[in-house]
Short mmCIF file of C-alpha atoms in Angstrom, two decimals:
data_model
loop_
_atom_site.label_atom_id
_atom_site.label_comp_id
_atom_site.label_asym_id
_atom_site.label_seq_id
_atom_site.Cartn_x
_atom_site.Cartn_y
_atom_site.Cartn_z
CA MET A 24 94.76 102.07 145.65
CA ASP A 25 97.30 104.46 147.17
CA LYS A 26 96.01 108.05 147.15
CA PRO A 27 98.73 110.19 148.71
CA PHE A 28 96.91 113.44 147.92
CA LEU A 29 94.33 112.53 150.58
CA ASP A 30 96.94 113.13 153.26
CA LYS A 31 97.19 116.75 152.13
CA LEU A 32 93.48 117.54 152.53
CA ARG A 33 92.27 119.64 155.46
CA LYS A 34 90.63 117.42 158.06
CA ILE A 35 88.00 119.17 160.13
CA ASP A 36 84.62 118.54 161.74
CA PRO A 37 82.35 121.18 160.19
CA TYR A 38 79.47 123.10 161.69
CA VAL A 39 76.17 121.44 160.75
CA PRO A 40 73.41 123.95 159.89
CA GLY A 41 69.80 123.28 160.82
CA GLU A 42 67.84 121.21 158.34
CA GLN A 43 65.15 122.98 156.33
CA PRO A 44 62.14 120.59 156.19
CA GLN A 45 60.31 120.30 152.89
CA ALA A 46 56.89 119.42 154.31
CA ALA A 47 54.48 122.31 154.78
CA ASP A 48 52.90 121.02 158.01
CA ILE A 49 56.06 121.20 160.15
CA ILE A 50 56.73 123.98 162.66
CA LYS A 51 60.52 124.21 162.91
CA LEU A 52 62.03 125.71 166.05
CA ASN A 53 65.70 124.71 166.20
CA ALA A 54 67.06 127.48 163.92
CA ASN A 55 65.42 130.25 165.99
CA GLU A 56 63.92 131.89 162.91
CA ASN A 57 61.39 134.69 163.22
CA PRO A 58 57.72 133.70 162.78
CA TYR A 59 56.78 137.13 161.44
CA PRO A 60 57.44 138.33 157.88
CA PRO A 61 60.00 141.03 157.09
CA ALA A 62 58.94 144.67 157.24
CA PRO A 63 56.38 145.69 154.60
CA CYS A 64 58.92 147.99 152.96
CA VAL A 65 61.23 145.01 152.45
CA GLN A 66 58.46 143.13 150.70
CA GLU A 67 57.88 146.18 148.51
CA ILE A 68 61.57 146.27 147.57
CA LEU A 69 61.33 142.65 146.41
CA ARG A 70 58.13 143.25 144.42
CA ARG A 71 59.59 146.22 142.58
CA PHE A 72 63.10 144.88 142.03
CA ASP A 73 64.37 145.22 138.46
CA ALA A 74 66.01 141.90 137.56
CA ALA A 75 68.21 143.73 135.04
CA GLN A 76 70.27 144.96 137.99
CA LEU A 77 71.52 141.42 138.50
CA ALA A 78 73.74 141.81 135.45
CA LEU A 79 75.87 144.28 137.40
CA TYR A 80 78.07 143.79 140.44
CA PRO A 81 76.65 145.22 143.68
CA ASP A 82 78.29 148.09 145.54
CA ALA A 83 81.23 146.29 147.12
CA ASN A 84 81.34 148.86 149.92
CA GLY A 85 77.59 148.83 150.61
CA LYS A 86 77.65 152.59 151.17
CA ALA A 87 73.89 153.10 151.46
CA LEU A 88 73.35 150.31 153.99
CA LYS A 89 76.42 151.33 155.98
CA SER A 90 75.18 154.91 156.15
CA THR A 91 71.73 153.77 157.30
CA LEU A 92 73.18 151.52 160.00
CA ALA A 93 75.59 154.23 161.11
CA GLY A 94 72.68 156.64 161.55
CA ARG A 95 70.72 154.16 163.62
CA PHE A 96 73.60 153.35 165.97
CA GLY A 97 75.16 156.81 166.17
CA VAL A 98 78.52 155.88 164.64
CA LYS A 99 80.40 156.82 161.47
CA PRO A 100 79.90 154.80 158.27
CA ALA A 101 83.62 153.96 158.53
CA GLN A 102 82.76 152.11 161.75
CA VAL A 103 80.37 149.71 159.99
CA PHE A 104 81.32 146.45 158.30
CA LEU A 105 78.96 144.32 156.21
CA GLY A 106 79.00 140.59 155.56
CA ASN A 107 76.98 137.71 154.20
CA GLY A 108 75.30 136.99 157.52
CA SER A 109 76.94 137.37 160.90
CA ASP A 110 78.69 134.02 160.41
CA ASP A 111 80.62 135.57 157.52
CA VAL A 112 81.45 138.61 159.65
CA LEU A 113 82.61 136.45 162.58
CA ALA A 114 84.73 134.18 160.39
CA LEU A 115 86.50 137.22 158.97
CA ALA A 116 86.92 138.65 162.46
CA PHE A 117 88.52 135.42 163.70
CA GLN A 118 91.02 135.65 160.83
CA ALA A 119 91.65 139.37 161.29
CA PHE A 120 92.00 139.63 165.07
CA PHE A 121 92.91 136.27 166.60
CA CYS A 122 96.47 136.03 165.37
CA SER A 123 98.60 135.49 168.48
CA ASP A 124 100.00 132.36 170.12
CA ARG A 125 97.77 132.88 173.14
CA PRO A 126 94.38 131.12 173.26
CA VAL A 127 91.11 132.80 172.42
CA LEU A 128 88.60 132.53 175.27
CA TYR A 129 84.88 131.83 175.01
CA PRO A 130 82.26 130.03 177.15
CA ASP A 131 82.22 126.24 177.15
CA ILE A 132 78.48 126.21 176.37
CA THR A 133 77.93 128.59 173.48
CA TYR A 134 77.62 128.88 169.70
CA SER A 135 79.10 125.72 168.21
CA PHE A 136 80.65 127.50 165.23
CA TYR A 137 83.42 129.05 167.37
CA PRO A 138 85.55 125.90 167.71
CA VAL A 139 85.04 125.15 164.00
CA TRP A 140 86.57 128.50 163.02
CA CYS A 141 89.38 128.09 165.52
CA ASN A 142 90.25 124.68 164.12
CA LEU A 143 89.88 125.81 160.50
CA PHE A 144 92.12 128.86 160.97
CA ARG A 145 94.40 127.07 163.44
CA ILE A 146 93.70 129.49 166.26
CA PRO A 147 94.50 128.25 169.80
CA TYR A 148 91.52 128.47 172.13
CA GLU A 149 90.28 127.60 175.59
CA THR A 150 86.70 127.24 176.72
CA VAL A 151 85.72 128.87 180.01
CA PRO A 152 83.15 127.01 182.15
CA LEU A 153 79.84 128.60 183.04
CA ASP A 154 78.73 128.54 186.65
CA GLY A 155 76.14 126.10 188.00
CA ASP A 156 73.29 128.35 186.81
CA PHE A 157 74.73 128.61 183.27
CA ARG A 158 76.00 132.16 183.83
CA VAL A 159 79.21 133.66 182.45
CA ARG A 160 81.59 134.79 185.22
CA VAL A 161 83.50 137.91 184.23
CA ARG A 162 86.46 137.22 186.52
CA ASP A 163 87.16 133.98 184.64
CA TYR A 164 88.35 136.11 181.72
CA ASP A 165 91.01 137.91 183.77
CA GLN A 166 93.82 135.84 182.30
CA PRO A 167 96.32 136.16 179.44
CA ASN A 168 94.60 135.47 176.14
CA GLY A 169 94.68 136.12 172.41
CA GLY A 170 91.16 137.50 172.30
CA VAL A 171 87.70 137.06 173.77
CA ILE A 172 84.42 136.26 172.06
CA LEU A 173 81.25 136.37 174.09
CA PRO A 174 77.67 136.03 172.87
CA ASN A 175 75.21 138.34 174.59
CA PRO A 176 72.72 136.83 175.10
CA ASN A 177 74.39 133.44 175.06
CA ALA A 178 73.13 130.55 172.98
CA PRO A 179 71.78 128.06 173.78
CA THR A 180 71.28 129.17 177.40
CA GLY A 181 69.43 132.40 176.56
CA ARG A 182 71.06 134.27 179.44
CA GLY A 183 72.32 137.82 178.95
CA VAL A 184 74.80 140.03 180.79
CA THR A 185 74.57 143.70 181.70
CA LEU A 186 76.38 146.68 180.25
CA ASP A 187 78.38 146.95 183.49
CA PHE A 188 79.50 143.33 183.02
CA LEU A 189 80.63 144.09 179.46
CA GLU A 190 82.58 147.16 180.53
CA ASP A 191 84.25 145.17 183.31
CA LEU A 192 85.24 142.56 180.73
CA LEU A 193 86.68 145.22 178.43
CA GLN A 194 88.56 147.00 181.21
CA HIS A 195 90.41 143.79 182.03
CA ASN A 196 91.11 142.82 178.40
CA GLN A 197 92.44 145.96 176.76
CA ASP A 198 95.43 144.25 175.11
CA CYS A 199 93.31 142.07 172.81
CA VAL A 200 90.20 142.32 170.64
CA VAL A 201 86.93 141.58 172.42
CA ILE A 202 84.06 140.48 170.18
CA ILE A 203 80.51 140.64 171.50
CA ASP A 204 78.24 138.48 169.36
CA GLU A 205 74.80 140.07 169.58
CA ALA A 206 72.78 137.79 167.31
CA TYR A 207 69.86 137.83 169.79
CA VAL A 208 70.36 141.17 171.51
CA ASP A 209 67.21 142.77 170.08
CA PHE A 210 64.92 140.55 172.16
CA GLY A 211 65.78 142.23 175.46
CA ALA A 212 69.50 142.21 176.27
CA GLN A 213 71.78 145.21 176.72
CA SER A 214 73.97 145.96 173.71
CA ALA A 215 77.66 146.81 173.93
CA VAL A 216 77.24 149.53 171.28
CA PRO A 217 77.32 152.38 173.87
CA LEU A 218 80.87 151.29 174.79
CA LEU A 219 82.27 151.66 171.26
CA GLY A 220 83.40 155.23 171.83
CA LYS A 221 85.38 154.20 174.90
CA TYR A 222 87.05 150.95 173.81
CA GLU A 223 88.89 150.85 170.50
CA ASN A 224 89.38 147.07 170.83
CA LEU A 225 85.63 146.31 170.95
CA LEU A 226 83.81 144.73 167.99
CA VAL A 227 80.03 144.30 168.15
CA VAL A 228 78.53 141.82 165.67
CA GLN A 229 74.82 141.70 164.85
CA THR A 230 72.56 140.01 162.30
CA MET A 231 69.28 140.69 160.53
CA SER A 232 68.44 136.98 160.46
CA LYS A 233 66.60 136.82 163.78
CA SER A 234 64.95 140.06 164.85
CA ARG A 235 64.43 141.42 161.31
CA SER A 236 63.11 138.18 159.75
CA LEU A 237 65.78 138.18 157.02
CA ALA A 238 67.52 134.84 157.58
CA GLY A 239 67.04 134.01 153.90
CA MET A 240 68.85 137.20 152.85
CA ARG A 241 72.04 136.59 154.88
CA ILE A 242 72.78 140.07 156.21
CA GLY A 243 75.28 140.57 159.02
CA TYR A 244 77.30 143.54 160.19
CA ALA A 245 79.87 144.65 162.71
CA LEU A 246 80.35 147.93 164.53
CA GLY A 247 83.73 148.96 165.88
CA SER A 248 86.56 151.45 165.82
CA GLU A 249 87.81 152.57 162.43
CA VAL A 250 91.05 150.65 162.90
CA LEU A 251 89.19 147.37 163.51
CA ILE A 252 86.77 147.93 160.63
CA SER A 253 89.53 148.85 158.20
CA THR A 254 91.35 145.64 159.15
CA LEU A 255 88.19 143.63 158.50
CA GLU A 256 87.77 145.32 155.13
CA ALA A 257 91.36 144.44 154.19
CA VAL A 258 90.82 140.78 155.09
CA LYS A 259 87.53 140.64 153.18
CA ASN A 260 89.01 142.30 150.10
CA SER A 261 91.88 139.81 150.14
CA TYR A 262 89.56 137.03 149.03
CA ASN A 263 86.08 138.35 148.07
CA SER A 264 85.18 142.00 147.63
CA TYR A 265 81.52 141.31 146.82
CA THR A 266 80.18 139.45 149.84
CA MET A 267 76.65 140.96 149.75
CA ASP A 268 74.34 140.92 146.75
CA VAL A 269 72.27 143.83 145.49
CA LEU A 270 68.98 142.45 146.83
CA ALA A 271 70.38 141.93 150.31
CA LEU A 272 71.80 145.46 150.40
CA ALA A 273 68.45 146.98 149.40
CA ALA A 274 66.37 144.78 151.71
CA GLY A 275 68.66 145.42 154.65
CA GLN A 276 68.46 149.17 154.21
CA ALA A 277 64.67 149.08 153.96
CA SER A 278 64.41 146.99 157.12
CA VAL A 279 66.59 149.34 159.18
CA GLU A 280 64.54 152.32 158.04
CA ASP A 281 61.31 150.77 159.40
CA GLU A 282 62.02 151.11 163.13
CA ARG A 283 58.39 150.90 164.21
CA TYR A 284 57.80 147.49 162.62
CA PHE A 285 61.10 146.21 164.01
CA GLN A 286 60.24 147.24 167.57
CA GLU A 287 56.74 145.79 167.31
CA THR A 288 57.84 142.35 166.11
CA CYS A 289 60.58 142.16 168.75
CA ARG A 290 58.01 142.99 171.42
CA ARG A 291 55.63 140.31 170.16
CA VAL A 292 58.36 137.67 170.09
CA ALA A 293 59.45 138.57 173.64
CA GLU A 294 55.88 138.37 174.90
CA THR A 295 55.41 134.94 173.32
CA ARG A 296 58.71 133.79 174.85
CA ASP A 297 57.72 134.92 178.34
CA ARG A 298 54.23 133.44 178.05
CA SER A 299 55.66 130.13 176.86
CA ALA A 300 58.22 130.09 179.69
CA ALA A 301 55.48 130.62 182.28
CA ALA A 302 53.37 127.84 180.77
CA LEU A 303 56.29 125.40 180.75
CA ARG A 304 57.13 126.21 184.37
CA GLY A 305 53.50 125.53 185.21
CA LEU A 306 53.93 122.05 183.70
CA GLY A 307 56.92 121.33 185.93
CA PHE A 308 59.75 122.23 183.59
CA THR A 309 62.81 124.22 184.61
CA VAL A 310 63.24 127.20 182.28
CA LEU A 311 66.23 129.54 182.39
CA PRO A 312 65.53 133.28 182.15
CA SER A 313 65.85 134.14 178.47
CA LEU A 314 66.59 137.37 176.61
CA THR A 315 66.51 135.63 173.23
CA ASN A 316 63.75 134.23 170.99
CA PHE A 317 64.20 130.71 172.41
CA LEU A 318 64.13 128.91 175.76
CA PHE A 319 66.59 126.59 177.52
CA VAL A 320 64.33 123.99 179.10
CA THR A 321 64.95 120.91 181.24
CA HIS A 322 62.76 118.66 183.35
CA PRO A 323 63.76 117.55 186.87
CA LYS A 324 62.53 113.98 186.33
CA LYS A 325 62.50 113.26 182.60
CA GLU A 326 65.35 113.06 180.10
CA ALA A 327 65.03 114.61 176.67
CA PRO A 328 64.89 112.08 173.82
CA VAL A 329 68.04 111.82 171.71
#
């Protein structure tokens, strides 16, 4: 049967999220979730939550959480943007800032959602090769482009770059928006946040899914200049003003307020990572230096099963 409407459907290869196993005796590693529970104050928020609040829309502007995040990072609340996980924030940022005919640049081994967004939003892009040791080379980004997105640390390699590297990147790309995706930054990498006051074209994106054990809550945020954040807000409000629910807003605020627990769990994860890396090297594996909560591991003689 002829179905001409099928020719009008968007054709795209989607990002495939990690499977959530149903069996209780499986230890799942591929989503890089945190093995520790959320902060005790988050658990208290959930225990005391009044379900009657669900009859009302949440604060579309997330004022309380924005104010708490602004205080932690030393910025204004108007420099904070909230989204339903960092994927939501990044998707909105791709739509808001990558609007030229020039290609967006990002590493050729990196987060696999980037090409999906580029194809979905019809954004031209070019991938930039890593060097032989899986490092990003800053000089490779000294070329005309429509924007740069760089994860720090990178996934899946686990490698991070320094603050000097990030400033060098920004100095040579001042005519476009530079997004630093810091999903794993809390496990030991240097954040680009200290550069926000100097570079109006810098957007830093973080998540509470990894280091704050809130993957099930879907809480992401961006920090940037007021002009970038106001543009993000305009894009968000053009299709969905209520991206975060009332529980997520409350849990996120409680988590940020418990700095001691946050620092302790990050330290424990980093120690486990380093101990595991040393043990794997002792077994003959090659393990890249990691500043994340995962390891990039190969073996010089054996292939990984597919």
